[in-house]
Amino acid sequence: MIVMKFGGTSLANGERIKNIVEIIKTRIEKKPLVVVSAVSGVTDLLLNTAKESAEGKNPNKKVEEIIKIHKDILKELDLKEEFLLNDFVKMYDIFNGIYLLKENSPRTLDIVASFGEILSSKIVAEYLNSLKIPAKQYCGWDAGILTDDNFTNADILSETYEKIKSCLADPDKIPIITGFIAKNKNGEITTLGRGGSDYTASIIGAGLNVNEIEIWTDVDGIKTADPRIVEHAKQWDKITFGEISEMAYFGAKVLHPKTIRPAMKKQIPVRVLNTYNINNKGTLITKESQEYCPVRAISLKNNIVIIKISSIKMLYAYGFLAKIFEIFNRYRISVDLVTTSEISVSVTLDEPNGNSKNVDSA
Ligand code: ADP
Ligand code: ASP
Ligand code: MG
């Protein structure tokens, strides 16, 4: 078995979806499980519409725009729109609910964001079936992914892996699974943080102990820097779990920072590949690296907060740092960089809600 994850740009229109179906066809004998993101730009549109609705702007025009993006894709793929009508109606209801109540909590935002992956996964499954390639759509929760209640940035509960096994062990049709979205124990929709479909792919892969996790995106592989910023960045053939985790955590958007954890636990190789250039072998991420490489890459992270704490009490004292970090721990805030001097300590943090978003999310 393998997991194949396709990001937003790989699903941006009918042509791109036809292209990923061609890629899936080349892997049929490997028993692929497919994880998809929302269509490029749709998650941002959904979340912005929720924000504007809560501020009192009638959402109907924006909802129409989101629906049109999907209807255009259906047309290009020669699919009827009936199978999405319930979701379209639900979208109007939810946004009008936000508009009337002016309520835009993290819990609501996760319900809103879930439409992106629900619609894209249903389209891909329907298209495969129209080509007589049997496929079945799964939401993250149908696939067994169970999370805590940390809406907009949830993490999985340990029983997830057993549940995935019982939900997906021996599928007779290709599972097309929503990335990014899941449910908590109360049955409420949660999301795994922006860019979280990569993490879904790795969770599913670890749950089923697959042979390889393929992350299909819009670059040839992992490079020495973001190629959108550094034009001549070099591609790596191989890189280690540790190196890519550092890169991702510090802003290399090519993988969600948590992606590597489940794969690494089960020693499952992860390969980053380009849907626009399928002949490129991509970058293989594994445990070991033979070569010595003092600097692997340069990452960029936006929207960070720097806190400088100064106190003369630090001088010759002990336990000061422990007390500071206990406060971050209590509020579940992850600290990136730390510098200290005799009387001050500076730390950098992600955006306050822990929902850090790097340049250009889907
Ligand atoms: P997807 O929609 O497929 O999840 P993303 O936009 O989330 O794709 O991630 C792919 C993008 O990651 C690339 O287009 C590239 O601009 C960016 N990126 C940032 N750092 C790197 C890096 N070191 N190597 C490759 N790509 C990178
Ligand atoms: N659609 C979600 C986002 O834009 C998840 C993903 O693309 O991985 O953040
Ligand atoms: Mg991504």
mmCIF file of N, CA, C and O in Angstrom, residues 4-97:
data_model
loop_
_atom_site.group_PDB
_atom_site.id
_atom_site.type_symbol
_atom_site.label_atom_id
_atom_site.label_comp_id
_atom_site.label_asym_id
_atom_site.label_seq_id
_atom_site.Cartn_x
_atom_site.Cartn_y
_atom_site.Cartn_z
ATOM 1 N N MET A 4 -0.938 8.596 -1.333
ATOM 2 C CA MET A 4 -0.605 9.672 -2.276
ATOM 3 C C MET A 4 -1.398 10.910 -1.851
ATOM 4 O O MET A 4 -2.627 10.863 -1.802
ATOM 5 N N LYS A 5 -0.697 11.989 -1.533
ATOM 6 C CA LYS A 5 -1.401 13.209 -1.135
ATOM 7 C C LYS A 5 -1.248 14.274 -2.206
ATOM 8 O O LYS A 5 -0.136 14.536 -2.687
ATOM 9 N N PHE A 6 -2.352 14.873 -2.592
ATOM 10 C CA PHE A 6 -2.323 15.925 -3.614
ATOM 11 C C PHE A 6 -2.740 17.253 -2.993
ATOM 12 O O PHE A 6 -3.804 17.365 -2.385
ATOM 13 N N GLY A 7 -1.901 18.264 -3.176
ATOM 14 C CA GLY A 7 -2.165 19.598 -2.616
ATOM 15 C C GLY A 7 -3.087 20.424 -3.507
ATOM 16 O O GLY A 7 -3.450 20.000 -4.610
ATOM 17 N N GLY A 8 -3.445 21.600 -2.996
ATOM 18 C CA GLY A 8 -4.435 22.457 -3.651
ATOM 19 C C GLY A 8 -4.157 22.774 -5.109
ATOM 20 O O GLY A 8 -5.060 22.699 -5.954
ATOM 21 N N THR A 9 -2.890 23.107 -5.442
ATOM 22 C CA THR A 9 -2.617 23.485 -6.830
ATOM 23 C C THR A 9 -2.773 22.285 -7.768
ATOM 24 O O THR A 9 -3.095 22.449 -8.943
ATOM 25 N N SER A 10 -2.585 21.084 -7.235
ATOM 26 C CA SER A 10 -2.740 19.878 -8.058
ATOM 27 C C SER A 10 -4.210 19.581 -8.352
ATOM 28 O O SER A 10 -4.526 18.673 -9.110
ATOM 29 N N LEU A 11 -5.103 20.338 -7.693
ATOM 30 C CA LEU A 11 -6.549 20.123 -7.886
ATOM 31 C C LEU A 11 -7.217 21.403 -8.388
ATOM 32 O O LEU A 11 -8.435 21.550 -8.324
ATOM 33 N N ALA A 12 -6.406 22.346 -8.872
ATOM 34 C CA ALA A 12 -6.908 23.704 -9.114
ATOM 35 C C ALA A 12 -8.010 23.804 -10.166
ATOM 36 O O ALA A 12 -8.846 24.703 -10.113
ATOM 37 N N ASN A 13 -8.050 22.885 -11.121
ATOM 38 C CA ASN A 13 -9.096 22.923 -12.161
ATOM 39 C C ASN A 13 -9.257 21.516 -12.755
ATOM 40 O O ASN A 13 -8.548 20.585 -12.356
ATOM 41 N N GLY A 14 -10.166 21.399 -13.712
ATOM 42 C CA GLY A 14 -10.449 20.082 -14.296
ATOM 43 C C GLY A 14 -9.205 19.452 -14.905
ATOM 44 O O GLY A 14 -8.952 18.254 -14.748
ATOM 45 N N GLU A 15 -8.425 20.290 -15.570
ATOM 46 C CA GLU A 15 -7.209 19.787 -16.229
ATOM 47 C C GLU A 15 -6.247 19.178 -15.209
ATOM 48 O O GLU A 15 -5.672 18.115 -15.419
ATOM 49 N N ARG A 16 -6.066 19.881 -14.095
ATOM 50 C CA ARG A 16 -5.157 19.399 -13.049
ATOM 51 C C ARG A 16 -5.692 18.098 -12.434
ATOM 52 O O ARG A 16 -4.924 17.202 -12.098
ATOM 53 N N ILE A 17 -6.992 18.010 -12.286
ATOM 54 C CA ILE A 17 -7.567 16.782 -11.693
ATOM 55 C C ILE A 17 -7.395 15.612 -12.662
ATOM 56 O O ILE A 17 -7.066 14.491 -12.250
ATOM 57 N N LYS A 18 -7.558 15.885 -13.963
ATOM 58 C CA LYS A 18 -7.302 14.813 -14.948
ATOM 59 C C LYS A 18 -5.850 14.347 -14.822
ATOM 60 O O LYS A 18 -5.548 13.161 -14.905
ATOM 61 N N ASN A 19 -4.966 15.294 -14.616
ATOM 62 C CA ASN A 19 -3.543 14.973 -14.485
ATOM 63 C C ASN A 19 -3.276 14.085 -13.257
ATOM 64 O O ASN A 19 -2.543 13.095 -13.344
ATOM 65 N N ILE A 20 -3.918 14.405 -12.119
ATOM 66 C CA ILE A 20 -3.635 13.559 -10.941
ATOM 67 C C ILE A 20 -4.247 12.165 -11.104
ATOM 68 O O ILE A 20 -3.691 11.183 -10.617
ATOM 69 N N VAL A 21 -5.341 12.090 -11.827
ATOM 70 C CA VAL A 21 -5.925 10.764 -12.074
ATOM 71 C C VAL A 21 -4.956 9.926 -12.917
ATOM 72 O O VAL A 21 -4.765 8.728 -12.664
ATOM 73 N N GLU A 22 -4.287 10.569 -13.863
ATOM 74 C CA GLU A 22 -3.267 9.836 -14.655
ATOM 75 C C GLU A 22 -2.154 9.340 -13.729
ATOM 76 O O GLU A 22 -1.656 8.238 -13.879
ATOM 77 N N ILE A 23 -1.775 10.173 -12.757
ATOM 78 C CA ILE A 23 -0.711 9.778 -11.817
ATOM 79 C C ILE A 23 -1.204 8.611 -10.944
ATOM 80 O O ILE A 23 -0.484 7.639 -10.731
ATOM 81 N N ILE A 24 -2.430 8.701 -10.469
ATOM 82 C CA ILE A 24 -2.979 7.618 -9.628
ATOM 83 C C ILE A 24 -2.980 6.306 -10.425
ATOM 84 O O ILE A 24 -2.621 5.238 -9.906
ATOM 85 N N LYS A 25 -3.336 6.406 -11.707
ATOM 86 C CA LYS A 25 -3.396 5.187 -12.545
ATOM 87 C C LYS A 25 -2.049 4.471 -12.608
ATOM 88 O O LYS A 25 -1.983 3.253 -12.687
ATOM 89 N N THR A 26 -0.952 5.240 -12.561
ATOM 90 C CA THR A 26 0.376 4.603 -12.632
ATOM 91 C C THR A 26 0.711 3.845 -11.349
ATOM 92 O O THR A 26 1.715 3.142 -11.282
ATOM 93 N N ARG A 27 -0.084 4.033 -10.290
ATOM 94 C CA ARG A 27 0.224 3.424 -8.982
ATOM 95 C C ARG A 27 -0.830 2.395 -8.566
ATOM 96 O O ARG A 27 -0.782 1.916 -7.430
ATOM 97 N N ILE A 28 -1.746 2.040 -9.436
ATOM 98 C CA ILE A 28 -2.877 1.191 -9.035
ATOM 99 C C ILE A 28 -2.416 -0.110 -8.379
ATOM 100 O O ILE A 28 -2.962 -0.523 -7.353
ATOM 101 N N GLU A 29 -1.365 -0.707 -8.924
ATOM 102 C CA GLU A 29 -0.950 -2.019 -8.378
ATOM 103 C C GLU A 29 -0.327 -1.878 -6.982
ATOM 104 O O GLU A 29 -0.200 -2.850 -6.243
ATOM 105 N N LYS A 30 0.021 -0.638 -6.608
ATOM 106 C CA LYS A 30 0.579 -0.424 -5.258
ATOM 107 C C LYS A 30 -0.520 -0.176 -4.220
ATOM 108 O O LYS A 30 -0.246 0.169 -3.083
ATOM 109 N N LYS A 31 -1.780 -0.319 -4.630
ATOM 110 C CA LYS A 31 -2.933 -0.079 -3.749
ATOM 111 C C LYS A 31 -2.882 1.314 -3.093
ATOM 112 O O LYS A 31 -2.630 1.444 -1.878
ATOM 113 N N PRO A 32 -3.080 2.348 -3.875
ATOM 114 C CA PRO A 32 -2.971 3.696 -3.302
ATOM 115 C C PRO A 32 -4.163 4.089 -2.427
ATOM 116 O O PRO A 32 -5.294 3.679 -2.690
ATOM 117 N N LEU A 33 -3.850 4.859 -1.399
ATOM 118 C CA LEU A 33 -4.891 5.557 -0.638
ATOM 119 C C LEU A 33 -4.618 7.022 -0.932
ATOM 120 O O LEU A 33 -3.490 7.491 -0.764
ATOM 121 N N VAL A 34 -5.634 7.740 -1.378
ATOM 122 C CA VAL A 34 -5.401 9.111 -1.848
ATOM 123 C C VAL A 34 -5.924 10.106 -0.817
ATOM 124 O O VAL A 34 -7.050 9.975 -0.324
ATOM 125 N N VAL A 35 -5.088 11.091 -0.482
ATOM 126 C CA VAL A 35 -5.495 12.169 0.431
ATOM 127 C C VAL A 35 -5.498 13.467 -0.368
ATOM 128 O O VAL A 35 -4.535 13.747 -1.089
ATOM 129 N N VAL A 36 -6.571 14.244 -0.270
ATOM 130 C CA VAL A 36 -6.613 15.488 -1.046
ATOM 131 C C VAL A 36 -6.833 16.716 -0.164
ATOM 132 O O VAL A 36 -7.525 16.663 0.851
ATOM 133 N N SER A 37 -6.240 17.826 -0.619
ATOM 134 C CA SER A 37 -6.497 19.145 -0.028
ATOM 135 C C SER A 37 -7.728 19.741 -0.698
ATOM 136 O O SER A 37 -8.272 19.164 -1.634
ATOM 137 N N ALA A 38 -8.092 20.925 -0.249
ATOM 138 C CA ALA A 38 -9.131 21.690 -0.937
ATOM 139 C C ALA A 38 -8.565 22.209 -2.253
ATOM 140 O O ALA A 38 -7.349 22.314 -2.416
ATOM 141 N N VAL A 39 -9.445 22.542 -3.181
ATOM 142 C CA VAL A 39 -9.024 23.192 -4.425
ATOM 143 C C VAL A 39 -8.274 24.486 -4.059
ATOM 144 O O VAL A 39 -8.676 25.206 -3.139
ATOM 145 N N SER A 40 -7.202 24.746 -4.796
ATOM 146 C CA SER A 40 -6.334 25.898 -4.524
ATOM 147 C C SER A 40 -7.124 27.188 -4.236
ATOM 148 O O SER A 40 -7.988 27.577 -5.023
ATOM 149 N N GLY A 41 -6.838 27.822 -3.137
ATOM 150 C CA GLY A 41 -7.456 29.102 -2.796
ATOM 151 C C GLY A 41 -8.778 28.985 -2.059
ATOM 152 O O GLY A 41 -9.254 29.966 -1.473
ATOM 153 N N VAL A 42 -9.392 27.800 -2.046
ATOM 154 C CA VAL A 42 -10.745 27.686 -1.486
ATOM 155 C C VAL A 42 -10.761 27.827 0.044
ATOM 156 O O VAL A 42 -11.647 28.475 0.602
ATOM 157 N N THR A 43 -9.756 27.259 0.729
ATOM 158 C CA THR A 43 -9.751 27.380 2.199
ATOM 159 C C THR A 43 -9.658 28.857 2.608
ATOM 160 O O THR A 43 -10.383 29.303 3.497
ATOM 161 N N ASP A 44 -8.789 29.605 1.923
ATOM 162 C CA ASP A 44 -8.684 31.037 2.235
ATOM 163 C C ASP A 44 -10.014 31.742 1.992
ATOM 164 O O ASP A 44 -10.453 32.556 2.802
ATOM 165 N N LEU A 45 -10.655 31.408 0.863
ATOM 166 C CA LEU A 45 -11.943 32.042 0.543
ATOM 167 C C LEU A 45 -12.992 31.732 1.610
ATOM 168 O O LEU A 45 -13.733 32.618 2.047
ATOM 169 N N LEU A 46 -13.044 30.473 2.021
ATOM 170 C CA LEU A 46 -14.031 30.066 3.035
ATOM 171 C C LEU A 46 -13.799 30.837 4.333
ATOM 172 O O LEU A 46 -14.733 31.397 4.922
ATOM 173 N N LEU A 47 -12.543 30.890 4.765
ATOM 174 C CA LEU A 47 -12.252 31.531 6.054
ATOM 175 C C LEU A 47 -12.466 33.049 5.977
ATOM 176 O O LEU A 47 -12.979 33.656 6.916
ATOM 177 N N ASN A 48 -12.110 33.649 4.836
ATOM 178 C CA ASN A 48 -12.339 35.096 4.693
ATOM 179 C C ASN A 48 -13.831 35.409 4.663
ATOM 180 O O ASN A 48 -14.283 36.408 5.218
ATOM 181 N N THR A 49 -14.593 34.532 4.010
ATOM 182 C CA THR A 49 -16.044 34.759 3.946
ATOM 183 C C THR A 49 -16.657 34.661 5.340
ATOM 184 O O THR A 49 -17.547 35.437 5.700
ATOM 185 N N ALA A 50 -16.159 33.725 6.138
ATOM 186 C CA ALA A 50 -16.668 33.593 7.507
ATOM 187 C C ALA A 50 -16.382 34.875 8.295
ATOM 188 O O ALA A 50 -17.237 35.396 9.010
ATOM 189 N N LYS A 51 -15.174 35.386 8.108
ATOM 190 C CA LYS A 51 -14.769 36.601 8.843
ATOM 191 C C LYS A 51 -15.677 37.782 8.447
ATOM 192 O O LYS A 51 -16.223 38.475 9.289
ATOM 193 N N GLU A 52 -15.845 37.943 7.120
ATOM 194 C CA GLU A 52 -16.673 39.059 6.645
ATOM 195 C C GLU A 52 -18.135 38.901 7.085
ATOM 196 O O GLU A 52 -18.785 39.881 7.434
ATOM 197 N N SER A 53 -18.631 37.654 7.060
ATOM 198 C CA SER A 53 -20.029 37.432 7.467
ATOM 199 C C SER A 53 -20.224 37.837 8.917
ATOM 200 O O SER A 53 -21.212 38.478 9.273
ATOM 201 N N ALA A 54 -19.254 37.448 9.758
ATOM 202 C CA ALA A 54 -19.359 37.784 11.179
ATOM 203 C C ALA A 54 -19.270 39.296 11.393
ATOM 204 O O ALA A 54 -19.764 39.827 12.379
ATOM 205 N N GLU A 55 -18.648 39.985 10.417
ATOM 206 C CA GLU A 55 -18.544 41.458 10.530
ATOM 207 C C GLU A 55 -19.778 42.148 9.945
ATOM 208 O O GLU A 55 -19.849 43.363 9.874
ATOM 209 N N GLY A 56 -20.727 41.338 9.462
ATOM 210 C CA GLY A 56 -21.988 41.925 8.997
ATOM 211 C C GLY A 56 -22.138 42.029 7.495
ATOM 212 O O GLY A 56 -23.059 42.675 6.995
ATOM 213 N N LYS A 57 -21.226 41.418 6.731
ATOM 214 C CA LYS A 57 -21.352 41.479 5.269
ATOM 215 C C LYS A 57 -22.121 40.251 4.772
ATOM 216 O O LYS A 57 -21.769 39.121 5.118
ATOM 217 N N ASN A 58 -23.147 40.497 3.967
ATOM 218 C CA ASN A 58 -23.937 39.369 3.453
ATOM 219 C C ASN A 58 -23.043 38.395 2.672
ATOM 220 O O ASN A 58 -22.341 38.796 1.748
ATOM 221 N N PRO A 59 -23.074 37.118 3.035
ATOM 222 C CA PRO A 59 -22.108 36.180 2.453
ATOM 223 C C PRO A 59 -22.502 35.601 1.092
ATOM 224 O O PRO A 59 -21.688 34.937 0.456
ATOM 225 N N ASN A 60 -23.749 35.825 0.651
ATOM 226 C CA ASN A 60 -24.254 35.035 -0.486
ATOM 227 C C ASN A 60 -23.424 35.157 -1.759
ATOM 228 O O ASN A 60 -23.220 34.174 -2.464
ATOM 229 N N LYS A 61 -22.910 36.356 -2.061
ATOM 230 C CA LYS A 61 -22.089 36.533 -3.281
ATOM 231 C C LYS A 61 -20.826 35.674 -3.212
ATOM 232 O O LYS A 61 -20.437 35.018 -4.177
ATOM 233 N N LYS A 62 -20.187 35.711 -2.039
ATOM 234 C CA LYS A 62 -18.941 34.939 -1.861
ATOM 235 C C LYS A 62 -19.225 33.434 -1.939
ATOM 236 O O LYS A 62 -18.438 32.681 -2.507
ATOM 237 N N VAL A 63 -20.344 33.024 -1.365
ATOM 238 C CA VAL A 63 -20.689 31.590 -1.408
ATOM 239 C C VAL A 63 -20.899 31.175 -2.865
ATOM 240 O O VAL A 63 -20.408 30.129 -3.301
ATOM 241 N N GLU A 64 -21.588 32.035 -3.604
ATOM 242 C CA GLU A 64 -21.785 31.766 -5.046
ATOM 243 C C GLU A 64 -20.450 31.592 -5.746
ATOM 244 O O GLU A 64 -20.265 30.708 -6.578
ATOM 245 N N GLU A 65 -19.496 32.470 -5.394
ATOM 246 C CA GLU A 65 -18.162 32.416 -6.017
ATOM 247 C C GLU A 65 -17.479 31.074 -5.709
ATOM 248 O O GLU A 65 -16.896 30.441 -6.594
ATOM 249 N N ILE A 66 -17.590 30.641 -4.453
ATOM 250 C CA ILE A 66 -16.957 29.364 -4.054
ATOM 251 C C ILE A 66 -17.640 28.204 -4.789
ATOM 252 O O ILE A 66 -16.978 27.291 -5.293
ATOM 253 N N ILE A 67 -18.951 28.268 -4.877
ATOM 254 C CA ILE A 67 -19.691 27.196 -5.562
ATOM 255 C C ILE A 67 -19.312 27.182 -7.049
ATOM 256 O O ILE A 67 -19.120 26.122 -7.649
ATOM 257 N N LYS A 68 -19.161 28.380 -7.620
ATOM 258 C CA LYS A 68 -18.835 28.445 -9.057
ATOM 259 C C LYS A 68 -17.486 27.782 -9.352
ATOM 260 O O LYS A 68 -17.331 27.090 -10.358
ATOM 261 N N ILE A 69 -16.522 27.985 -8.473
ATOM 262 C CA ILE A 69 -15.207 27.345 -8.672
ATOM 263 C C ILE A 69 -15.404 25.837 -8.832
ATOM 264 O O ILE A 69 -14.823 25.206 -9.719
ATOM 265 N N HIS A 70 -16.255 25.265 -7.984
ATOM 266 C CA HIS A 70 -16.456 23.812 -8.032
ATOM 267 C C HIS A 70 -17.326 23.405 -9.224
ATOM 268 O O HIS A 70 -17.082 22.372 -9.845
ATOM 269 N N LYS A 71 -18.326 24.231 -9.538
ATOM 270 C CA LYS A 71 -19.181 23.891 -10.696
ATOM 271 C C LYS A 71 -18.384 23.926 -11.992
ATOM 272 O O LYS A 71 -18.585 23.114 -12.888
ATOM 273 N N ASP A 72 -17.452 24.884 -12.086
ATOM 274 C CA ASP A 72 -16.601 24.959 -13.299
ATOM 275 C C ASP A 72 -15.785 23.683 -13.447
ATOM 276 O O ASP A 72 -15.626 23.152 -14.542
ATOM 277 N N ILE A 73 -15.279 23.185 -12.329
ATOM 278 C CA ILE A 73 -14.490 21.942 -12.367
ATOM 279 C C ILE A 73 -15.385 20.775 -12.797
ATOM 280 O O ILE A 73 -15.009 19.958 -13.651
ATOM 281 N N LEU A 74 -16.596 20.728 -12.237
ATOM 282 C CA LEU A 74 -17.526 19.641 -12.600
ATOM 283 C C LEU A 74 -17.774 19.653 -14.108
ATOM 284 O O LEU A 74 -17.779 18.607 -14.758
ATOM 285 N N LYS A 75 -17.961 20.856 -14.643
ATOM 286 C CA LYS A 75 -18.226 20.984 -16.088
ATOM 287 C C LYS A 75 -17.041 20.435 -16.892
ATOM 288 O O LYS A 75 -17.200 19.656 -17.821
ATOM 289 N N GLU A 76 -15.838 20.860 -16.489
ATOM 290 C CA GLU A 76 -14.634 20.403 -17.214
ATOM 291 C C GLU A 76 -14.476 18.888 -17.160
ATOM 292 O O GLU A 76 -13.907 18.279 -18.063
ATOM 293 N N LEU A 77 -14.964 18.299 -16.072
ATOM 294 C CA LEU A 77 -14.806 16.846 -15.913
ATOM 295 C C LEU A 77 -16.034 16.083 -16.410
ATOM 296 O O LEU A 77 -16.119 14.866 -16.247
ATOM 297 N N ASP A 78 -16.989 16.838 -16.972
ATOM 298 C CA ASP A 78 -18.199 16.208 -17.496
ATOM 299 C C ASP A 78 -19.000 15.495 -16.407
ATOM 300 O O ASP A 78 -19.534 14.394 -16.631
ATOM 301 N N LEU A 79 -19.061 16.109 -15.240
ATOM 302 C CA LEU A 79 -19.816 15.496 -14.142
ATOM 303 C C LEU A 79 -21.057 16.329 -13.850
ATOM 304 O O LEU A 79 -21.023 17.558 -13.970
ATOM 305 N N LYS A 80 -22.137 15.665 -13.451
ATOM 306 C CA LYS A 80 -23.347 16.404 -13.042
ATOM 307 C C LYS A 80 -23.126 16.952 -11.631
ATOM 308 O O LYS A 80 -22.303 16.425 -10.885
ATOM 309 N N GLU A 81 -23.899 17.986 -11.260
ATOM 310 C CA GLU A 81 -23.610 18.614 -9.967
ATOM 311 C C GLU A 81 -24.478 18.101 -8.805
ATOM 312 O O GLU A 81 -24.252 18.469 -7.661
ATOM 313 N N GLU A 82 -25.422 17.185 -9.107
ATOM 314 C CA GLU A 82 -26.387 16.737 -8.072
ATOM 315 C C GLU A 82 -25.702 16.260 -6.788
ATOM 316 O O GLU A 82 -26.152 16.565 -5.689
ATOM 317 N N PHE A 83 -24.610 15.516 -6.939
ATOM 318 C CA PHE A 83 -24.013 14.908 -5.745
ATOM 319 C C PHE A 83 -23.385 15.945 -4.801
ATOM 320 O O PHE A 83 -23.005 15.608 -3.681
ATOM 321 N N LEU A 84 -23.297 17.194 -5.243
ATOM 322 C CA LEU A 84 -22.750 18.233 -4.347
ATOM 323 C C LEU A 84 -23.826 19.206 -3.852
ATOM 324 O O LEU A 84 -23.534 20.098 -3.049
ATOM 325 N N LEU A 85 -25.067 19.020 -4.323
ATOM 326 C CA LEU A 85 -26.079 20.037 -4.005
ATOM 327 C C LEU A 85 -26.323 20.187 -2.500
ATOM 328 O O LEU A 85 -26.444 21.307 -2.001
ATOM 329 N N ASN A 86 -26.366 19.070 -1.781
ATOM 330 C CA ASN A 86 -26.576 19.156 -0.321
ATOM 331 C C ASN A 86 -25.486 19.980 0.347
ATOM 332 O O ASN A 86 -25.756 20.772 1.250
ATOM 333 N N ASP A 87 -24.244 19.771 -0.102
ATOM 334 C CA ASP A 87 -23.135 20.520 0.498
ATOM 335 C C ASP A 87 -23.253 22.008 0.164
ATOM 336 O O ASP A 87 -22.971 22.862 0.999
ATOM 337 N N PHE A 88 -23.667 22.306 -1.064
ATOM 338 C CA PHE A 88 -23.829 23.720 -1.446
ATOM 339 C C PHE A 88 -24.897 24.392 -0.559
ATOM 340 O O PHE A 88 -24.691 25.499 -0.049
ATOM 341 N N VAL A 89 -26.019 23.692 -0.356
ATOM 342 C CA VAL A 89 -27.096 24.263 0.472
ATOM 343 C C VAL A 89 -26.600 24.461 1.906
ATOM 344 O O VAL A 89 -26.818 25.508 2.526
ATOM 345 N N LYS A 90 -25.877 23.454 2.409
ATOM 346 C CA LYS A 90 -25.346 23.539 3.778
ATOM 347 C C LYS A 90 -24.430 24.751 3.923
ATOM 348 O O LYS A 90 -24.416 25.437 4.939
ATOM 349 N N MET A 91 -23.655 25.030 2.858
ATOM 350 C CA MET A 91 -22.729 26.158 2.913
ATOM 351 C C MET A 91 -23.490 27.477 3.063
ATOM 352 O O MET A 91 -23.131 28.316 3.901
ATOM 353 N N TYR A 92 -24.551 27.626 2.269
ATOM 354 C CA TYR A 92 -25.372 28.844 2.418
ATOM 355 C C TYR A 92 -25.896 28.954 3.843
ATOM 356 O O TYR A 92 -25.860 30.017 4.459
ATOM 357 N N ASP A 93 -26.403 27.826 4.384
ATOM 358 C CA ASP A 93 -26.990 27.847 5.733
ATOM 359 C C ASP A 93 -25.963 28.272 6.774
ATOM 360 O O ASP A 93 -26.222 29.124 7.611
ATOM 361 N N ILE A 94 -24.785 27.664 6.708
ATOM 362 C CA ILE A 94 -23.761 27.949 7.732
ATOM 363 C C ILE A 94 -23.325 29.413 7.648
ATOM 364 O O ILE A 94 -23.244 30.110 8.659
ATOM 365 N N PHE A 95 -23.036 29.890 6.431
ATOM 366 C CA PHE A 95 -22.574 31.283 6.318
ATOM 367 C C PHE A 95 -23.666 32.263 6.735
ATOM 368 O O PHE A 95 -23.384 33.286 7.352
ATOM 369 N N ASN A 96 -24.924 31.950 6.404
ATOM 370 C CA ASN A 96 -25.995 32.857 6.830
ATOM 371 C C ASN A 96 -26.179 32.794 8.343
ATOM 372 O O ASN A 96 -26.535 33.796 8.965
ATOM 373 N N GLY A 97 -25.916 31.619 8.930
ATOM 374 C CA GLY A 97 -25.934 31.502 10.389
ATOM 375 C C GLY A 97 -24.893 32.419 11.012
ATOM 376 O O GLY A 97 -25.173 33.147 11.960
#
